[in-house]
mmCIF file of C-alpha atoms in Angstrom:
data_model
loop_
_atom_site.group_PDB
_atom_site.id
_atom_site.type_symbol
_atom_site.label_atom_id
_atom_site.label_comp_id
_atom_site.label_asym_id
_atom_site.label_seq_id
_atom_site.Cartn_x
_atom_site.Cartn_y
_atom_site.Cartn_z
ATOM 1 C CA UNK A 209 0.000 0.000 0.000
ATOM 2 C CA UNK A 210 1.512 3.121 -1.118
ATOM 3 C CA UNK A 211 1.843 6.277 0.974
ATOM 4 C CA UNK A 212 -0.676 8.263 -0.193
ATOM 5 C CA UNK A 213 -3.260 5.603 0.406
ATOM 6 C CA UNK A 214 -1.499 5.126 4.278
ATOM 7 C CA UNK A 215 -2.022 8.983 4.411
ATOM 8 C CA UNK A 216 -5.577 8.909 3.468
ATOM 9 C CA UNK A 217 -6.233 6.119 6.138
ATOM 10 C CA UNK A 218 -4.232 8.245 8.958
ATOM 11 C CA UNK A 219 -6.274 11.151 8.243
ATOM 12 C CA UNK A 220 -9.518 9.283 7.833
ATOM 13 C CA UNK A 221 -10.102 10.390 4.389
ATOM 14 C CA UNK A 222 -9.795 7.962 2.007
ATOM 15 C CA UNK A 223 -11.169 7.211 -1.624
ATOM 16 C CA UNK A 224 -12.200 3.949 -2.173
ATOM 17 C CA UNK A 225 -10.299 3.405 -5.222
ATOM 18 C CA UNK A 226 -7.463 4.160 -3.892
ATOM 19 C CA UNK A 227 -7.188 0.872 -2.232
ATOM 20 C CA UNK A 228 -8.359 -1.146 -5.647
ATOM 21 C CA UNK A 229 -4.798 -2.433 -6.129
ATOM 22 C CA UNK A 230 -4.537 -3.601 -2.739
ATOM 23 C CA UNK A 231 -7.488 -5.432 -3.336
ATOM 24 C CA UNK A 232 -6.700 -6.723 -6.597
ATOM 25 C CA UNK A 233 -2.627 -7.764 -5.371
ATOM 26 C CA UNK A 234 -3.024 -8.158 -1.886
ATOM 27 C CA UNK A 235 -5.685 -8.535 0.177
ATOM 28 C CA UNK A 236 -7.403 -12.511 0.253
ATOM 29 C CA UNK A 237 -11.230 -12.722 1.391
ATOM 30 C CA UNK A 238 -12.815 -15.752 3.262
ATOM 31 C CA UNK A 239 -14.576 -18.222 0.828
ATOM 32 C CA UNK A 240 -14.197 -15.793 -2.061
ATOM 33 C CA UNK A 241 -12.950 -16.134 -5.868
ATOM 34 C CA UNK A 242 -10.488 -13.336 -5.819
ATOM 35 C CA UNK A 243 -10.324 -13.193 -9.698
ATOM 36 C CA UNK A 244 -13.244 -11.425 -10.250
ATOM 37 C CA UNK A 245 -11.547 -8.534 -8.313
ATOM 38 C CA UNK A 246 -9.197 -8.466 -11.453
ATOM 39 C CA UNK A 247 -11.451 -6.370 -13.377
ATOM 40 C CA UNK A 248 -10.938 -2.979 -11.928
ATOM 41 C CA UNK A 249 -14.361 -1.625 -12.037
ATOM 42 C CA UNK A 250 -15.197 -4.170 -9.531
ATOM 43 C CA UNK A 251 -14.350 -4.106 -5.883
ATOM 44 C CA UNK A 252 -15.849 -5.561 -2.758
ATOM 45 C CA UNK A 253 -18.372 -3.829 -0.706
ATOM 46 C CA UNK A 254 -16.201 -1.474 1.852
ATOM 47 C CA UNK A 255 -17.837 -1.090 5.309
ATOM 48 C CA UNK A 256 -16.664 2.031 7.532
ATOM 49 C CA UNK A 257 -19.321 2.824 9.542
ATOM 50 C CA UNK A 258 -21.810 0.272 11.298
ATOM 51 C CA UNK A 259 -25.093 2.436 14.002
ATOM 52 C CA UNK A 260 -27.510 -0.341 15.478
ATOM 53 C CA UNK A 261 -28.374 -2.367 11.935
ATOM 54 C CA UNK A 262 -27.267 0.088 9.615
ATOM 55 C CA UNK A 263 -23.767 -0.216 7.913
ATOM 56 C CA UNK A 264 -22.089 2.425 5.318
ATOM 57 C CA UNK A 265 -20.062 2.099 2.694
ATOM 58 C CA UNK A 266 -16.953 4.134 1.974
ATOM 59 C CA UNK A 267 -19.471 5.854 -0.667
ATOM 60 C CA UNK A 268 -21.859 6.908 2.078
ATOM 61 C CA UNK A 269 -24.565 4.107 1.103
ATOM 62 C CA UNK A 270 -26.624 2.908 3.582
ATOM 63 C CA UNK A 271 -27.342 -0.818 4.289
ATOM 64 C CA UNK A 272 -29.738 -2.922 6.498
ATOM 65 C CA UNK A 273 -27.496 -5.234 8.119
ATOM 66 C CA UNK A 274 -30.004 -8.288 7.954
ATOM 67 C CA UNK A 275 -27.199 -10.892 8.769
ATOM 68 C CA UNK A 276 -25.797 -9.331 11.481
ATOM 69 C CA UNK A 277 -22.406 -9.254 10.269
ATOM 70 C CA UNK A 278 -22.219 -12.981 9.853
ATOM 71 C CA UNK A 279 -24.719 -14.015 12.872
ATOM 72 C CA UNK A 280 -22.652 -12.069 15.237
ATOM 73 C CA UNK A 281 -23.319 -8.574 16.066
ATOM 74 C CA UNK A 282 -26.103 -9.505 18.841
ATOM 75 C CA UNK A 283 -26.137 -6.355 20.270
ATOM 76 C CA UNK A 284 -25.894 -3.893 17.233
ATOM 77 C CA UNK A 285 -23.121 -1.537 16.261
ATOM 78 C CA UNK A 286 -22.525 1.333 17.447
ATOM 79 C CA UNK A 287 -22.134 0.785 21.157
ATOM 80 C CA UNK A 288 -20.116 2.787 23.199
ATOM 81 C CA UNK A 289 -20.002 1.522 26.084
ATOM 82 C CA UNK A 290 -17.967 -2.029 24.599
ATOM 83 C CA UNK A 291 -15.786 0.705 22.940
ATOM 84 C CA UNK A 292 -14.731 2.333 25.983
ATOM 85 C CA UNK A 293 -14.215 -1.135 27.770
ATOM 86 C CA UNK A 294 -11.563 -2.114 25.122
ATOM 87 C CA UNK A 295 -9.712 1.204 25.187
ATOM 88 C CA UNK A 296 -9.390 1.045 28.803
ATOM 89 C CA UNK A 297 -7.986 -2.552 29.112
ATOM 90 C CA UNK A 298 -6.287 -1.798 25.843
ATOM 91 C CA UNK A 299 -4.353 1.507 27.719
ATOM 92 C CA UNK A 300 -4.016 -0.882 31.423
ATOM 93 C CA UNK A 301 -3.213 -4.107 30.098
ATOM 94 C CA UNK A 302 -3.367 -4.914 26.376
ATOM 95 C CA UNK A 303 -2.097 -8.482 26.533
ATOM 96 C CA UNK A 304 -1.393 -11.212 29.298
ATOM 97 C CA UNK A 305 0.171 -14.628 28.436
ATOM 98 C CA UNK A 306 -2.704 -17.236 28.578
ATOM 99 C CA UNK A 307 -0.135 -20.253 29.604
ATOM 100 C CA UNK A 308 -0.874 -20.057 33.200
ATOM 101 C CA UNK A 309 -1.290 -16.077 33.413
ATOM 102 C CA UNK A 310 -4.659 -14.850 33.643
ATOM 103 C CA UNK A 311 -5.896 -11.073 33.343
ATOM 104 C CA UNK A 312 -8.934 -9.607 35.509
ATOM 105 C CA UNK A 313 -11.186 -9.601 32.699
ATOM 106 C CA UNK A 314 -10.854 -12.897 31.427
ATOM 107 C CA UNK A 315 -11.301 -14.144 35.012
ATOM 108 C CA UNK A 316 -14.380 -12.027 36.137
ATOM 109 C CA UNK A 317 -15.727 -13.771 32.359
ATOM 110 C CA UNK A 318 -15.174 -17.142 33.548
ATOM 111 C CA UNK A 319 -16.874 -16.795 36.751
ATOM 112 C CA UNK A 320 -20.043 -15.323 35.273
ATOM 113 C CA UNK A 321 -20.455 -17.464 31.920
ATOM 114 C CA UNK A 322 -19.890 -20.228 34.484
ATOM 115 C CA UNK A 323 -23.011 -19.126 36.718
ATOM 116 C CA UNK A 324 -25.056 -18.392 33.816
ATOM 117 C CA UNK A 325 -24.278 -21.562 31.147
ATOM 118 C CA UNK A 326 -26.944 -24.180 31.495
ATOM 119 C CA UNK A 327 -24.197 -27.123 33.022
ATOM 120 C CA UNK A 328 -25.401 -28.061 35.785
ATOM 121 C CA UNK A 329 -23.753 -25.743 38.132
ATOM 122 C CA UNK A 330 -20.530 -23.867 37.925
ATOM 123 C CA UNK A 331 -19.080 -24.758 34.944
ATOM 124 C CA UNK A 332 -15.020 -24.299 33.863
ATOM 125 C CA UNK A 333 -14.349 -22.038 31.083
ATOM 126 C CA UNK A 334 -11.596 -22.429 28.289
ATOM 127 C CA UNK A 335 -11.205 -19.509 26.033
ATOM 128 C CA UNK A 336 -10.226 -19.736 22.052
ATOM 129 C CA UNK A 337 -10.159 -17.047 19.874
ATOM 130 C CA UNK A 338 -12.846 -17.919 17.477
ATOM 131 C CA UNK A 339 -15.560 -20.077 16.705
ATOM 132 C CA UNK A 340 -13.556 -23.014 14.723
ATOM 133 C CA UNK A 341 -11.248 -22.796 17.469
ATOM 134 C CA UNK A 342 -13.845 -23.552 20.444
ATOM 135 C CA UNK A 343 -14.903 -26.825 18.752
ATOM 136 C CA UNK A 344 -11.438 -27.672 17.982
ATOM 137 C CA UNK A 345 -10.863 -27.494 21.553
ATOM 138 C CA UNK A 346 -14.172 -29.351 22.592
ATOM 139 C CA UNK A 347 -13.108 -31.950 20.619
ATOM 140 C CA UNK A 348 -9.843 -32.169 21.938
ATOM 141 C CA UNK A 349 -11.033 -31.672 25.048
ATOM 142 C CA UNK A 350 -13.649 -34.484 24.838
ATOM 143 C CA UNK A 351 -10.927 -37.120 23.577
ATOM 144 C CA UNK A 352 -8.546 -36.620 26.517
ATOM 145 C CA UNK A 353 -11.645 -36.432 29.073
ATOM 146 C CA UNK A 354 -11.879 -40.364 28.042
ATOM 147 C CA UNK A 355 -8.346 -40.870 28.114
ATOM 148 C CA UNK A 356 -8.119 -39.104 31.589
ATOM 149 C CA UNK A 357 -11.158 -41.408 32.767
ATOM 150 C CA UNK A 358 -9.569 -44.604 31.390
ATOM 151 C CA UNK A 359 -11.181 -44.737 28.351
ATOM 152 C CA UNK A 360 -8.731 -43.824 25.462
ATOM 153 C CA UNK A 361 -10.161 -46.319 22.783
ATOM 154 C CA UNK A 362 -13.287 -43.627 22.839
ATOM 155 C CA UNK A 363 -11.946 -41.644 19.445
ATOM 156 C CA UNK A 364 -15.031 -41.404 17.327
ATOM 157 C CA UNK A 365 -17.267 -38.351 16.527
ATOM 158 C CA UNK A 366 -20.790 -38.153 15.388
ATOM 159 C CA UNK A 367 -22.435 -35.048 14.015
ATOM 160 C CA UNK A 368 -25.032 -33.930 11.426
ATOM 161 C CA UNK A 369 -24.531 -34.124 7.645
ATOM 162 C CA UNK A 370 -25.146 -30.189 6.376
ATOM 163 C CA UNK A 371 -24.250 -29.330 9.825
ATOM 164 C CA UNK A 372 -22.015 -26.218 9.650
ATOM 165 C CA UNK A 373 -18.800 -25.952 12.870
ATOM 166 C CA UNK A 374 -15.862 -24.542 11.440
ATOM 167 C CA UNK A 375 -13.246 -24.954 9.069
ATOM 168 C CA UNK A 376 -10.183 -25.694 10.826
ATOM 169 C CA UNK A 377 -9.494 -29.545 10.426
ATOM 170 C CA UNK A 378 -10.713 -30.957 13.652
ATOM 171 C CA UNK A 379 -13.812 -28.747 13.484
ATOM 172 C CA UNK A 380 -13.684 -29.552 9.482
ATOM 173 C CA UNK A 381 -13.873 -33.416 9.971
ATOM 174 C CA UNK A 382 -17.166 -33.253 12.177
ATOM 175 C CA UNK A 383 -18.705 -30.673 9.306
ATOM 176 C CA UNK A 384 -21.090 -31.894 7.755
ATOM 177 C CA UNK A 385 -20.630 -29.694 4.127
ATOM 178 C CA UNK A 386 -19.458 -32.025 1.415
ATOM 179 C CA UNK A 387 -18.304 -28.885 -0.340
ATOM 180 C CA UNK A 388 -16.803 -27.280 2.270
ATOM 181 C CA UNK A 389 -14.541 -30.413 2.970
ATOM 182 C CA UNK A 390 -14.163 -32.391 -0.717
ATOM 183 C CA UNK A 391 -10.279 -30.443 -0.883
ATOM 184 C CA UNK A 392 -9.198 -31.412 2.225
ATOM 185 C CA UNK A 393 -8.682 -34.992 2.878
ATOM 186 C CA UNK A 394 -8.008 -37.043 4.206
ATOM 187 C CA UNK A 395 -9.731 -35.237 7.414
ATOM 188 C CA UNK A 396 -9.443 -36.237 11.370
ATOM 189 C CA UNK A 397 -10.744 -39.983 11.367
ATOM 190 C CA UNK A 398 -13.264 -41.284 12.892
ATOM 191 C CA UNK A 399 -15.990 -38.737 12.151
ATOM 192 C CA UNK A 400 -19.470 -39.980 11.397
ATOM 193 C CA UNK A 401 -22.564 -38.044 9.980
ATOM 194 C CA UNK A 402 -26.027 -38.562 10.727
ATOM 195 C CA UNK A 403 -29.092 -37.059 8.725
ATOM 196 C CA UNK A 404 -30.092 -33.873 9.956
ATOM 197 C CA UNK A 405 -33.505 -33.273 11.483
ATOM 198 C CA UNK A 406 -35.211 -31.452 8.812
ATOM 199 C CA UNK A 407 -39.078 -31.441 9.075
ATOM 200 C CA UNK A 408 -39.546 -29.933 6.200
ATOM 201 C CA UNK A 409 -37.435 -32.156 3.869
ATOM 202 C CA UNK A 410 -37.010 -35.200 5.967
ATOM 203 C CA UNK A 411 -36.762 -38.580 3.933
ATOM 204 C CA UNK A 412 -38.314 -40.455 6.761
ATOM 205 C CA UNK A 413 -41.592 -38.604 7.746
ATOM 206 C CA UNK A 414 -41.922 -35.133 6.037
ATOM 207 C CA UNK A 415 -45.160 -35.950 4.754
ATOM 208 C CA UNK A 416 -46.394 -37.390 8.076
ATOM 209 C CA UNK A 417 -48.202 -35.810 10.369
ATOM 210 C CA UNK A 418 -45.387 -35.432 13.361
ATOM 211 C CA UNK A 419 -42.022 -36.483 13.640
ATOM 212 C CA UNK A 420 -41.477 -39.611 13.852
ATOM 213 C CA UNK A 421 -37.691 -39.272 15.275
ATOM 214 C CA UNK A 422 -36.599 -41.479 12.460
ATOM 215 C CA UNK A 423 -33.359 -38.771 12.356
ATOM 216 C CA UNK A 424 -32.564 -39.406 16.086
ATOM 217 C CA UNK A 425 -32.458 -43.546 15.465
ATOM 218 C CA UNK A 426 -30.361 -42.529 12.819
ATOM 219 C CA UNK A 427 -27.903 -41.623 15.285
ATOM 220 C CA UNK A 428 -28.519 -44.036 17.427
ATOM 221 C CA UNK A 429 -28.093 -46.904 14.978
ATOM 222 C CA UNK A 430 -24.401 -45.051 14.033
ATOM 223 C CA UNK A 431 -23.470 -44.969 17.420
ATOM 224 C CA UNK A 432 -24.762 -48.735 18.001
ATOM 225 C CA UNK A 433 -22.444 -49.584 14.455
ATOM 226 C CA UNK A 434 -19.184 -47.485 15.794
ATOM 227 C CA UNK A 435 -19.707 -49.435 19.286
ATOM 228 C CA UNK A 436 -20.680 -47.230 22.053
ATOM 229 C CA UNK A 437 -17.472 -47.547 23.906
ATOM 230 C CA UNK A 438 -15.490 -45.708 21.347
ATOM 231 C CA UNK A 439 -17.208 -42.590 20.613
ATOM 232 C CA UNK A 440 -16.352 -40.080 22.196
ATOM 233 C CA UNK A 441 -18.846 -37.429 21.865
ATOM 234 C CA UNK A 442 -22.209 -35.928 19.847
ATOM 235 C CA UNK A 443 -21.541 -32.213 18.824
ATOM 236 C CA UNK A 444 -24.676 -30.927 17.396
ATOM 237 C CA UNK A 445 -25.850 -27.316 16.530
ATOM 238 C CA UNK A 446 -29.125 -26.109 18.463
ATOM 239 C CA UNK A 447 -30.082 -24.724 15.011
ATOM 240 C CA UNK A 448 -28.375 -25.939 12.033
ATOM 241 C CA UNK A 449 -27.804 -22.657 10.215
ATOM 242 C CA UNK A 450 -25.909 -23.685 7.171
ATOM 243 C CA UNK A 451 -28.761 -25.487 5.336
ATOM 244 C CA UNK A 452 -31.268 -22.835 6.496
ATOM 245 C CA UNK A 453 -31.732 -22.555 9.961
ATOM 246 C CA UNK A 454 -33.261 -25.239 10.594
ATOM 247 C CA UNK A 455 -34.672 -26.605 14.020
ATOM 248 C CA UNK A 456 -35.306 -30.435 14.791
ATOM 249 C CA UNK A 457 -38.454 -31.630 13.817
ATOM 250 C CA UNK A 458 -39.364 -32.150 17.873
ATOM 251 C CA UNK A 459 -38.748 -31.018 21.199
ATOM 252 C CA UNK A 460 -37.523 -34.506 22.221
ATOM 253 C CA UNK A 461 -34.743 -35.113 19.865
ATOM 254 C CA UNK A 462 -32.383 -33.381 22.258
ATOM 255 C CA UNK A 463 -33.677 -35.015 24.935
ATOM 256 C CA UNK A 464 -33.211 -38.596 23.620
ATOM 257 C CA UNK A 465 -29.238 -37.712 22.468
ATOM 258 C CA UNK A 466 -29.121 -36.940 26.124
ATOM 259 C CA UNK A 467 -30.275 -39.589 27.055
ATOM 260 C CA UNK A 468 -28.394 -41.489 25.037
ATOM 261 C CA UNK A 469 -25.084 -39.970 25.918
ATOM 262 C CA UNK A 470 -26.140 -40.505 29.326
ATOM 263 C CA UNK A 471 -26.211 -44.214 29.097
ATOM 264 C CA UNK A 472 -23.066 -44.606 27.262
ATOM 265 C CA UNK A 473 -20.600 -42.645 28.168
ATOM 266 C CA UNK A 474 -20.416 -40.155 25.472
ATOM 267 C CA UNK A 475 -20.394 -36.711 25.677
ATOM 268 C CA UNK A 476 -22.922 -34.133 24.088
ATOM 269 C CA UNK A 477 -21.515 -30.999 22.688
ATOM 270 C CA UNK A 478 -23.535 -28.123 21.956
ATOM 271 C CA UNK A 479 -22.175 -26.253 19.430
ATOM 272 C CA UNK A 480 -23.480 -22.632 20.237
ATOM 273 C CA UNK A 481 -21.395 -20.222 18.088
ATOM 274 C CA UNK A 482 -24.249 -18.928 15.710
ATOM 275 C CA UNK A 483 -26.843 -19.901 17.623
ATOM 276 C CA UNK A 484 -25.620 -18.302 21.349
ATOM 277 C CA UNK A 485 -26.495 -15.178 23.293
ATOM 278 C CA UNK A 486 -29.833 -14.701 22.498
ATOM 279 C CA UNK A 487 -30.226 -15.734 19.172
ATOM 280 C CA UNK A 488 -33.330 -18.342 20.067
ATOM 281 C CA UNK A 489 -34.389 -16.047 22.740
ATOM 282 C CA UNK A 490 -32.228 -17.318 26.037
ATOM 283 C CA UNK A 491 -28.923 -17.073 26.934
ATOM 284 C CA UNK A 492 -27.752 -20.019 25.775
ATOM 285 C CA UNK A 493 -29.626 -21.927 23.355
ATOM 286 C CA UNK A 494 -29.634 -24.974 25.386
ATOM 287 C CA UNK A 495 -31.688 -23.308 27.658
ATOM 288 C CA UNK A 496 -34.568 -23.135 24.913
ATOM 289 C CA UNK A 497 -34.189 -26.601 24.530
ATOM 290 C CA UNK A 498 -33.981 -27.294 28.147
ATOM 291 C CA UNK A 499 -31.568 -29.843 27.872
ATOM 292 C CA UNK A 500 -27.949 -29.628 29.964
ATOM 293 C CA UNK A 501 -25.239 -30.911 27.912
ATOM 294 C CA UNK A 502 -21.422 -31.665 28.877
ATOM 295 C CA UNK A 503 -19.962 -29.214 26.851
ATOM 296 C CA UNK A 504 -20.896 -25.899 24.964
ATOM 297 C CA UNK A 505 -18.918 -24.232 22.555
ATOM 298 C CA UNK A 506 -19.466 -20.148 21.767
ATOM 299 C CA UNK A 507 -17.819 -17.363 19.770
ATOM 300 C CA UNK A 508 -19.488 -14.902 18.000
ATOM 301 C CA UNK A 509 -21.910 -13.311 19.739
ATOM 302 C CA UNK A 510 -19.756 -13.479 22.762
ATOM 303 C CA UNK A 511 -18.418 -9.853 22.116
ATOM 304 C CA UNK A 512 -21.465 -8.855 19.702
ATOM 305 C CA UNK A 513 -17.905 -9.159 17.402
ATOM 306 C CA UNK A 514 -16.273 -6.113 18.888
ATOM 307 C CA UNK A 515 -13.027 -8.143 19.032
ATOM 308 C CA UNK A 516 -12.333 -11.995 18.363
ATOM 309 C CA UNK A 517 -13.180 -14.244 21.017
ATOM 310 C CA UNK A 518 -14.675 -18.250 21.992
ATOM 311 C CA UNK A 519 -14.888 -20.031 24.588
ATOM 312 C CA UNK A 520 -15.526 -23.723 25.714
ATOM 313 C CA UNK A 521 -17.934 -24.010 28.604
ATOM 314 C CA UNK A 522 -17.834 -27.810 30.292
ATOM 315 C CA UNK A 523 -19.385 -29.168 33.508
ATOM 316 C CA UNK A 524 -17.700 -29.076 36.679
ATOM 317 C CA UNK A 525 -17.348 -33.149 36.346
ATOM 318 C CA UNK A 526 -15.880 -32.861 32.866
ATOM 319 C CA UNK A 527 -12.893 -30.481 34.198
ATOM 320 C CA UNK A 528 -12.482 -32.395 37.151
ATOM 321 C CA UNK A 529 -10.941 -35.308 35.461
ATOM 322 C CA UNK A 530 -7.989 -33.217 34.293
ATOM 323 C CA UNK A 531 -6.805 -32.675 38.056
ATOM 324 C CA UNK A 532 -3.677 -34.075 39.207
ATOM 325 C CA UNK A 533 -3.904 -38.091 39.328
ATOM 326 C CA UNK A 534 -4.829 -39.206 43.587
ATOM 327 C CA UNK A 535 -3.629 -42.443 42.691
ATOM 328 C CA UNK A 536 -0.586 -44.320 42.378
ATOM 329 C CA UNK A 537 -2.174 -47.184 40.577
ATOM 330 C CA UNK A 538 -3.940 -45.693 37.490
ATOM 331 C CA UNK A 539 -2.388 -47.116 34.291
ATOM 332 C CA UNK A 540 0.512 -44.837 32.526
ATOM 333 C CA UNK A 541 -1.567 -43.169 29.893
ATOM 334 C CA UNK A 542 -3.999 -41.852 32.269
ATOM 335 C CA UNK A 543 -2.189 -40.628 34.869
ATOM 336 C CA UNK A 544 0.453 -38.660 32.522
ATOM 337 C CA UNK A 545 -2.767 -37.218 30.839
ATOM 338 C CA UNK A 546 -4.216 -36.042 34.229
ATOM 339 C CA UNK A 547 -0.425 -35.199 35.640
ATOM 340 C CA UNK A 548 -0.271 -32.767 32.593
ATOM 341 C CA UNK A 549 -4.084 -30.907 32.373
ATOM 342 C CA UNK A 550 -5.305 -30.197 29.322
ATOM 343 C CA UNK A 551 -3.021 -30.703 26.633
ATOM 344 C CA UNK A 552 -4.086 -27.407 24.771
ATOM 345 C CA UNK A 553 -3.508 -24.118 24.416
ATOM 346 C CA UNK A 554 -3.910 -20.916 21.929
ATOM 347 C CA UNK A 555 -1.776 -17.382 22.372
ATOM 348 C CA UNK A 556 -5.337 -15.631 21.695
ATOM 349 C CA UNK A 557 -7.315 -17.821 24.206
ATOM 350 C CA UNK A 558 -8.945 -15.194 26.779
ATOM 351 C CA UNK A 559 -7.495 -12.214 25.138
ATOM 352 C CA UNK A 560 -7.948 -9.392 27.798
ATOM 353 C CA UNK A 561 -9.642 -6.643 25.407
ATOM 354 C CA UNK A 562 -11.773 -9.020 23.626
ATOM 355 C CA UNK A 563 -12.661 -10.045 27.607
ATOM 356 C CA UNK A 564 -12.856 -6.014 28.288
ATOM 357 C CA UNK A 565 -15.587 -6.435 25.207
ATOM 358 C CA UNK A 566 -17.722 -9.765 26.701
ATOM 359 C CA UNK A 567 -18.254 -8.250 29.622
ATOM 360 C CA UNK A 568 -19.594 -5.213 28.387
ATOM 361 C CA UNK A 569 -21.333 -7.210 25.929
ATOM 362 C CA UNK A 570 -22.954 -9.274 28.413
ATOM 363 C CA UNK A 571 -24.025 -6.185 30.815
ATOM 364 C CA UNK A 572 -25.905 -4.960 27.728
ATOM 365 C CA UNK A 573 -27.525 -8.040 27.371
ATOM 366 C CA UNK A 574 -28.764 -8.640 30.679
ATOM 367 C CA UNK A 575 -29.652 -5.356 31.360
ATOM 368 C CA UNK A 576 -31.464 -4.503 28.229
ATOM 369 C CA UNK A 577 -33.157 -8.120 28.771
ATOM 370 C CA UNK A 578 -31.765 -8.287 24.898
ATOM 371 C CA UNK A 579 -32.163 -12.804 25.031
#
């Protein structure tokens, strides 16, 4: 970028041309062709301005911001007061290591997601950076929870075909987009995909006159196939948002997967990062399913997207196997697992200013009653 242009930007006066050779040389979008951008009367939409659910353009066009940035700006833009919260932790404290450092924000977080998340209780916190990074983690996290608890055959995933949870490779493998994941093999084995629970255009009972939870035996029979003892855990979305937002087809088919993970060991992952902080009207979207899963993953709407941030919410039982081994005679592999705690970590995790933002974030919510 040439001076000029770095001028313009300093000065906040800039022409949008001006940065058209960036674009064209430079500059590579998510999930976008960047050829088209070769012919230089086109150029992609530039945002500068964003007031409740209106965005501008660098032209001064107004848009209705029906997506939300990309399911993410809960709260609306525009708000000052998760502004200010940044630039104060930015000018105290702009950075703490996350390897066993911790910064007031991230903590005072913890505690309160932990109060609030539908898990039974106080729940432990583990903070990403991002959406695919929180179910990277869960899964992770769900794979050594068996190996901690003497179980580290349990490898195996199940999730929903058309089920959307990142594209990182972990979170890639339990996506359920053929398109999204034909250029990548081969992914993270031992991922298996169900049928989603789409009433609408379900190949078991969409022209019956209720569900018949055909889609939930589904998964059952896979899990039955797989063998029980070596799957390690069901990550589902509350909403599946890639093929439409679509809901299951009845109240009980979260229910039953509980129930199910219940009487085999496995552990249900609720994959919240579209669908969290008040998108189906609670908190949590568990909560409007009133189920309690083991884990929940979040991002997005976490900091209304003021700043990058996810998070990995599990029950106080789940984190409890990672404490130090209080016995001499559990088998090798189990007790180096425990000895070591989670075997995980990100430079991002729990960044303070993206904390600063959450909390902020989260005041607005509950005080505007905004779920």
């Amino acid at each position: 970028m040439n001076a000029i242009v770095m001028d313009g930007l300093a000065a906040g006066k800039i022409d949008a041309w001006q940065v058209e050779d960036a674009v064209r040389d430079n500059v590579w979008l998510h999930f976008t062709q960047m050829a088209v951008y070769e012919d230089r009367d086109r150029r992609p939409l530039m945002l500068v301005r964003g007031d409740g659910s209106t965005v501008w353009d660098i032209d001064g066009n107004a848009y209705l911001d029906l997506l939300a940035g990309i399911y993410s700006v809960n709260a609306g833009y525009g708000r000052q007061r998760i502004v200010d919260a940044m630039a104060a932790q930015a000018a105290e404290m702009p950075f703490v290591n996350p390897f066993g450092y911790i910064s007031v924000p991230t903590a005072v977080l913890a505690d309160r997601l932990g109060d609030l998340a539908p898990l039974g209780g106080e729940a432990r916190v583990f903070f990403t950076s991002g959406g695919s990074e929180s179910v990277e983690s869960a899964l992770k996290l769900a794979k050594q929870y068996h190996t901690n608890t003497g179980y580290p055959h349990r490898w195996k995933t199940v999730s929903r075909r058309v089920a959307y949870h990142g594209t990182t490779m972990g979170a890639l493998s339990v996506n359920g987009l053929t398109d999204a994941r034909s250029a990548f093999g081969p992914l993270v084995p031992g991922a298996r995909h169900a049928p989603m629970s789409h009433r609408y255009r379900c190949p078991y009972c969409q022209d019956a006159a209720a569900c018949s939870l055909m889609c939930y035996d589904e998964i059952e029979r896979i899990v039955e196939f797989e063998g029980p003892d070596q799957v390690a855990a069901i990550i589902l979305e509350p909403v599946q948002n890639a093929g439409g937002c679509i809901p299951p087809g009845s109240s009980e088919y979260f229910t039953k997967i509980r129930k199910l993970c219940d009487d085999t060991g496995i552990l249900m992952i609720m994959d919240e990062v579209i669908c969290g902080f008040g998108r189906l009207g609670t908190l949590f979207a568990s909560e409007f399913y009133g189920v309690e899963p083991d884990l929940i993953t979040v991002a997005k709407g976490i900091t209304s997207s003021y700043a990058p941030l996810g998070a990995v919410l599990a029950r106080k039982s789940i984190a409890d196997s990672f404490a130090k081994p209080v016995s001499d005679e559990l088998p090798p592999p189990v007790a180096a697992a425990r000895q070591a705690g989670f075997l995980h970590g990100l430079t991002f995790g729990g960044h303070p200013v993206s904390c600063a933002a959450a909390n902020a974030n989260l005041d607005i919510m509950l005080e505007e009653d905004l779920p």
